[in-house]
């Protein structure tokens, strides 16, 4: 599927992988970019893209909560009304609330369980939200096809849209990431199901599993932890660059023969 001339929606676009993929999509000449983030930093990203990528890309930043249904619909409504139906979706927004699933108090001997409110927050942001941003786009494409009296997609039409979810090597399990790992593993099932359903409308769905990438989320772990527990286990001996993941995502979007999951882990795997 060609990227140039398409309208793309990227969440988590204010930093990290979301920012990098937004910049890469602009370089590949999408028609419009709807950049979504909870931070005002997304305005700076939009301005930077306008300044550095001089190819007429329409860039629209949106500040809001990706779990808010009304906000999600507004983004897609404005895309359709001003630029055309969005046909690329990369829901990259994510959060972590890392700690051991069960800790025992040394004084009382009582078990302290992972806070359920944190689990629910991570599930909403990392699993429920990306699936619904993807379904929102698929639904808009389906409606547009219905209006044009088109039903089941045929290969002669060419692909109509593409979604790439952001998984993680932590989907295989990782100490201290009970909620985060669960959401990333959950995306595997959601993506596999949408892949089977959305092709009816000509939409492909894929999932990329990045290893530890040089993002604010990973940097928050601290240099000491990164140096001791991450870098020694990677084949590259460094954190993955966000641009490397963005390039892989665009490869998945463009190459219609690519399906399923792509591991971009730099040789790192969770400890046994």
Short mmCIF file of C-alpha atoms in Angstrom, two decimals:
data_model
loop_
_atom_site.label_atom_id
_atom_site.label_comp_id
_atom_site.label_asym_id
_atom_site.label_seq_id
_atom_site.Cartn_x
_atom_site.Cartn_y
_atom_site.Cartn_z
CA UNK A 1 0.00 0.00 0.00
CA UNK A 2 1.32 3.43 -0.88
CA UNK A 3 1.80 5.84 1.99
CA UNK A 4 2.00 9.04 -0.06
CA UNK A 5 -1.28 10.88 -0.34
CA UNK A 6 -2.89 9.07 2.59
CA UNK A 7 -4.25 10.47 5.86
CA UNK A 8 -2.66 8.98 8.98
CA UNK A 9 -3.59 9.00 12.66
CA UNK A 10 -0.80 8.48 15.20
CA UNK A 11 -1.35 8.41 18.96
CA UNK A 12 1.46 8.94 21.42
CA UNK A 13 2.92 11.31 18.83
CA UNK A 14 4.45 13.69 21.36
CA UNK A 15 7.55 11.60 21.98
CA UNK A 16 9.29 8.28 21.46
CA UNK A 17 8.10 5.87 18.79
CA UNK A 18 4.95 7.87 18.08
CA UNK A 19 6.99 10.98 17.32
CA UNK A 20 9.48 9.08 15.18
CA UNK A 21 6.81 7.36 13.09
CA UNK A 22 5.01 10.68 12.59
CA UNK A 23 8.20 12.24 11.25
CA UNK A 24 8.85 9.25 9.00
CA UNK A 25 5.32 9.30 7.60
CA UNK A 26 5.72 12.98 6.78
CA UNK A 27 9.00 12.28 4.97
CA UNK A 28 7.18 9.66 2.93
CA UNK A 29 4.66 12.31 1.92
CA UNK A 30 1.39 11.42 3.54
CA UNK A 31 -1.31 13.92 2.73
CA UNK A 32 -2.34 14.54 6.32
CA UNK A 33 -1.11 13.73 9.81
CA UNK A 34 -3.42 13.71 12.83
CA UNK A 35 -1.01 13.73 15.78
CA UNK A 36 -2.49 12.74 19.13
CA UNK A 37 -0.95 12.95 22.60
CA UNK A 38 -1.91 13.82 26.16
CA UNK A 39 1.02 16.25 26.34
CA UNK A 40 1.31 19.70 24.78
CA UNK A 41 4.62 18.50 23.40
CA UNK A 42 2.65 17.23 20.41
CA UNK A 43 2.31 20.87 19.31
CA UNK A 44 6.10 21.12 19.16
CA UNK A 45 6.34 17.90 17.17
CA UNK A 46 3.78 19.23 14.69
CA UNK A 47 5.67 22.51 14.32
CA UNK A 48 8.95 20.66 13.82
CA UNK A 49 7.45 18.52 11.07
CA UNK A 50 6.06 21.60 9.33
CA UNK A 51 9.47 23.29 9.49
CA UNK A 52 11.66 20.34 8.52
CA UNK A 53 9.49 18.45 6.04
CA UNK A 54 8.57 20.88 3.32
CA UNK A 55 6.28 18.76 1.19
CA UNK A 56 2.83 20.14 1.83
CA UNK A 57 1.82 17.71 4.57
CA UNK A 58 -1.17 18.92 6.56
CA UNK A 59 -0.27 18.38 10.23
CA UNK A 60 -2.95 18.63 12.93
CA UNK A 61 -1.97 18.18 16.60
CA UNK A 62 -4.56 17.06 19.16
CA UNK A 63 -4.11 17.09 22.93
CA UNK A 64 -6.36 14.66 24.77
CA UNK A 65 -6.95 11.36 26.49
CA UNK A 66 -6.75 8.39 24.11
CA UNK A 67 -9.22 6.48 26.28
CA UNK A 68 -11.90 9.16 25.70
CA UNK A 69 -14.37 7.95 23.05
CA UNK A 70 -15.65 11.42 22.20
CA UNK A 71 -12.09 12.68 21.69
CA UNK A 72 -11.27 9.72 19.44
CA UNK A 73 -14.32 10.29 17.30
CA UNK A 74 -13.60 14.01 16.99
CA UNK A 75 -10.13 13.31 15.63
CA UNK A 76 -11.51 11.00 12.95
CA UNK A 77 -14.44 13.32 12.21
CA UNK A 78 -12.14 16.26 11.59
CA UNK A 79 -9.78 14.14 9.51
CA UNK A 80 -12.65 13.02 7.26
CA UNK A 81 -14.16 16.48 7.05
CA UNK A 82 -10.97 18.38 6.25
CA UNK A 83 -8.53 15.93 4.65
CA UNK A 84 -10.35 12.72 3.80
CA UNK A 85 -10.96 9.40 5.48
CA UNK A 86 -7.93 8.26 7.49
CA UNK A 87 -6.51 5.02 6.13
CA UNK A 88 -3.35 4.64 8.25
CA UNK A 89 -3.47 4.18 12.02
CA UNK A 90 -0.52 3.71 14.37
CA UNK A 91 -1.87 3.76 17.94
CA UNK A 92 1.44 4.18 19.78
CA UNK A 93 0.35 5.76 23.06
CA UNK A 94 1.32 3.72 26.09
CA UNK A 95 2.07 3.86 29.82
CA UNK A 96 3.81 1.70 32.39
CA UNK A 97 3.17 1.18 36.07
CA UNK A 98 5.93 -1.29 36.86
CA UNK A 99 6.35 -3.19 40.13
CA UNK A 100 6.35 -6.81 41.29
CA UNK A 101 2.98 -8.57 41.20
CA UNK A 102 3.31 -9.69 44.82
CA UNK A 103 5.56 -8.21 47.50
CA UNK A 104 5.73 -9.37 51.12
CA UNK A 105 6.11 -6.81 53.88
CA UNK A 106 9.24 -7.65 55.86
CA UNK A 107 7.70 -6.58 59.15
CA UNK A 108 4.13 -7.88 58.96
CA UNK A 109 4.64 -10.79 56.58
CA UNK A 110 1.55 -9.67 54.68
CA UNK A 111 1.39 -9.89 50.90
CA UNK A 112 1.08 -6.60 49.02
CA UNK A 113 -0.60 -7.16 45.65
CA UNK A 114 -0.12 -5.05 42.57
CA UNK A 115 -2.66 -2.17 42.74
CA UNK A 116 -5.73 -3.03 40.70
CA UNK A 117 -6.28 0.62 39.75
CA UNK A 118 -2.84 0.65 38.10
CA UNK A 119 -3.64 -2.57 36.24
CA UNK A 120 -6.89 -1.10 34.94
CA UNK A 121 -5.19 2.13 33.85
CA UNK A 122 -2.51 0.28 31.88
CA UNK A 123 -5.15 -1.96 30.31
CA UNK A 124 -7.24 1.03 29.22
CA UNK A 125 -4.33 2.95 27.69
CA UNK A 126 -2.23 0.10 26.25
CA UNK A 127 -4.86 -2.41 25.13
CA UNK A 128 -8.41 -1.07 24.99
CA UNK A 129 -7.53 2.33 23.52
CA UNK A 130 -5.31 1.17 20.63
CA UNK A 131 -7.82 -1.49 19.62
CA UNK A 132 -10.62 1.09 19.52
CA UNK A 133 -8.54 3.65 17.60
CA UNK A 134 -7.90 0.91 15.05
CA UNK A 135 -11.57 -0.13 14.94
CA UNK A 136 -12.62 3.50 14.57
CA UNK A 137 -10.53 3.79 11.41
CA UNK A 138 -11.73 0.45 10.06
CA UNK A 139 -15.30 1.54 10.72
CA UNK A 140 -14.81 4.82 8.83
CA UNK A 141 -13.36 2.97 5.85
CA UNK A 142 -16.28 0.50 5.94
CA UNK A 143 -18.81 3.35 6.01
CA UNK A 144 -17.11 5.11 3.13
CA UNK A 145 -17.18 1.93 1.06
CA UNK A 146 -20.86 1.40 1.88
CA UNK A 147 -21.66 4.91 0.65
CA UNK A 148 -19.93 4.07 -2.61
CA UNK A 149 -21.94 0.83 -2.92
CA UNK A 150 -18.85 -1.29 -2.27
CA UNK A 151 -19.10 -4.34 -0.07
CA UNK A 152 -16.51 -7.09 0.19
CA UNK A 153 -13.04 -5.91 -0.81
CA UNK A 154 -11.37 -7.48 -3.83
CA UNK A 155 -7.59 -7.60 -4.48
CA UNK A 156 -8.00 -5.65 -7.72
CA UNK A 157 -8.90 -2.58 -5.63
CA UNK A 158 -5.57 -2.49 -3.81
CA UNK A 159 -5.33 -2.27 -0.03
CA UNK A 160 -7.66 0.32 1.47
CA UNK A 161 -5.92 0.86 4.80
CA UNK A 162 -3.44 -0.44 7.34
CA UNK A 163 -2.97 -0.56 11.11
CA UNK A 164 0.24 -1.25 13.00
CA UNK A 165 -0.05 -1.89 16.73
CA UNK A 166 2.89 -1.39 19.07
CA UNK A 167 3.61 -4.55 21.02
CA UNK A 168 6.74 -5.27 23.04
CA UNK A 169 9.23 -8.00 23.79
CA UNK A 170 7.61 -7.87 27.24
CA UNK A 171 4.61 -9.66 25.74
CA UNK A 172 6.61 -12.82 26.48
CA UNK A 173 6.65 -11.91 30.16
CA UNK A 174 9.04 -9.70 32.08
CA UNK A 175 9.68 -9.30 35.80
CA UNK A 176 7.98 -6.27 37.28
CA UNK A 177 5.65 -5.77 34.32
CA UNK A 178 2.54 -7.77 35.15
CA UNK A 179 0.16 -5.17 33.68
CA UNK A 180 2.34 -3.96 30.81
CA UNK A 181 3.17 -7.51 29.65
CA UNK A 182 -0.49 -8.52 29.83
CA UNK A 183 -1.55 -5.64 27.60
CA UNK A 184 1.12 -6.29 25.00
CA UNK A 185 0.24 -10.00 24.89
CA UNK A 186 -3.42 -8.99 24.62
CA UNK A 187 -2.65 -6.95 21.52
CA UNK A 188 -1.50 -10.16 19.82
CA UNK A 189 -4.97 -11.68 20.12
CA UNK A 190 -6.73 -8.45 19.17
CA UNK A 191 -4.52 -7.94 16.13
CA UNK A 192 -4.96 -11.55 14.99
CA UNK A 193 -8.74 -11.18 15.20
CA UNK A 194 -8.90 -7.82 13.45
CA UNK A 195 -6.61 -9.18 10.74
CA UNK A 196 -9.19 -11.85 9.90
CA UNK A 197 -12.14 -9.45 10.05
CA UNK A 198 -10.88 -6.18 8.60
CA UNK A 199 -9.65 -7.63 5.31
CA UNK A 200 -13.34 -7.75 4.33
CA UNK A 201 -13.01 -3.97 4.05
CA UNK A 202 -9.51 -4.10 2.56
CA UNK A 203 -7.64 -3.20 5.75
CA UNK A 204 -4.50 -4.98 6.97
CA UNK A 205 -3.46 -5.15 10.63
CA UNK A 206 0.03 -5.87 11.92
CA UNK A 207 1.91 -5.82 15.20
CA UNK A 208 5.51 -4.80 15.85
CA UNK A 209 7.35 -5.91 18.99
CA UNK A 210 10.13 -3.40 19.73
CA UNK A 211 12.90 -4.23 22.12
CA UNK A 212 14.17 -1.60 24.54
CA UNK A 213 14.06 1.65 22.57
CA UNK A 214 15.57 5.01 23.43
CA UNK A 215 12.34 6.65 24.57
CA UNK A 216 11.40 8.66 27.68
CA UNK A 217 9.62 5.56 29.02
CA UNK A 218 12.78 3.47 28.86
CA UNK A 219 15.10 6.28 29.96
CA UNK A 220 12.98 6.59 33.11
CA UNK A 221 14.43 3.23 34.19
CA UNK A 222 17.73 4.98 34.83
CA UNK A 223 21.16 4.64 33.25
CA UNK A 224 22.35 2.17 35.88
CA UNK A 225 19.48 -0.25 35.26
CA UNK A 226 19.81 0.08 31.48
CA UNK A 227 23.54 -0.51 31.64
CA UNK A 228 23.29 -3.56 33.91
CA UNK A 229 20.10 -5.31 32.80
CA UNK A 230 19.40 -4.31 29.20
CA UNK A 231 22.46 -3.43 27.15
CA UNK A 232 24.49 -6.56 28.03
CA UNK A 233 21.66 -8.72 26.65
CA UNK A 234 21.30 -6.98 23.29
CA UNK A 235 23.20 -7.88 20.15
CA UNK A 236 23.60 -4.19 19.30
CA UNK A 237 24.98 -3.23 22.70
CA UNK A 238 22.79 -0.10 22.68
CA UNK A 239 19.18 0.94 22.88
CA UNK A 240 17.22 0.76 19.65
CA UNK A 241 16.71 4.15 18.04
CA UNK A 242 13.07 5.29 17.64
CA UNK A 243 13.81 5.99 13.98
CA UNK A 244 14.69 2.33 13.47
CA UNK A 245 11.29 1.25 14.79
CA UNK A 246 9.57 3.95 12.71
CA UNK A 247 11.28 2.67 9.57
CA UNK A 248 10.10 -0.87 10.36
CA UNK A 249 6.55 0.35 10.94
CA UNK A 250 6.48 2.11 7.58
CA UNK A 251 7.79 -1.07 5.97
CA UNK A 252 4.84 -2.93 7.50
CA UNK A 253 2.42 -0.27 6.27
CA UNK A 254 3.75 -0.20 2.72
CA UNK A 255 4.41 -3.87 2.02
CA UNK A 256 1.06 -5.59 1.59
CA UNK A 257 2.70 -9.03 1.72
CA UNK A 258 3.69 -8.45 5.34
CA UNK A 259 1.23 -9.83 7.88
CA UNK A 260 1.26 -10.92 11.48
CA UNK A 261 4.02 -9.84 13.85
CA UNK A 262 7.45 -8.33 13.38
CA UNK A 263 10.09 -8.57 16.12
CA UNK A 264 12.46 -5.61 16.25
CA UNK A 265 14.18 -6.60 19.49
CA UNK A 266 17.93 -6.16 18.81
CA UNK A 267 18.38 -9.71 20.05
CA UNK A 268 17.06 -8.96 23.56
CA UNK A 269 14.67 -11.34 25.29
CA UNK A 270 13.17 -11.28 28.80
CA UNK A 271 15.10 -13.07 31.51
CA UNK A 272 14.03 -16.62 32.24
#
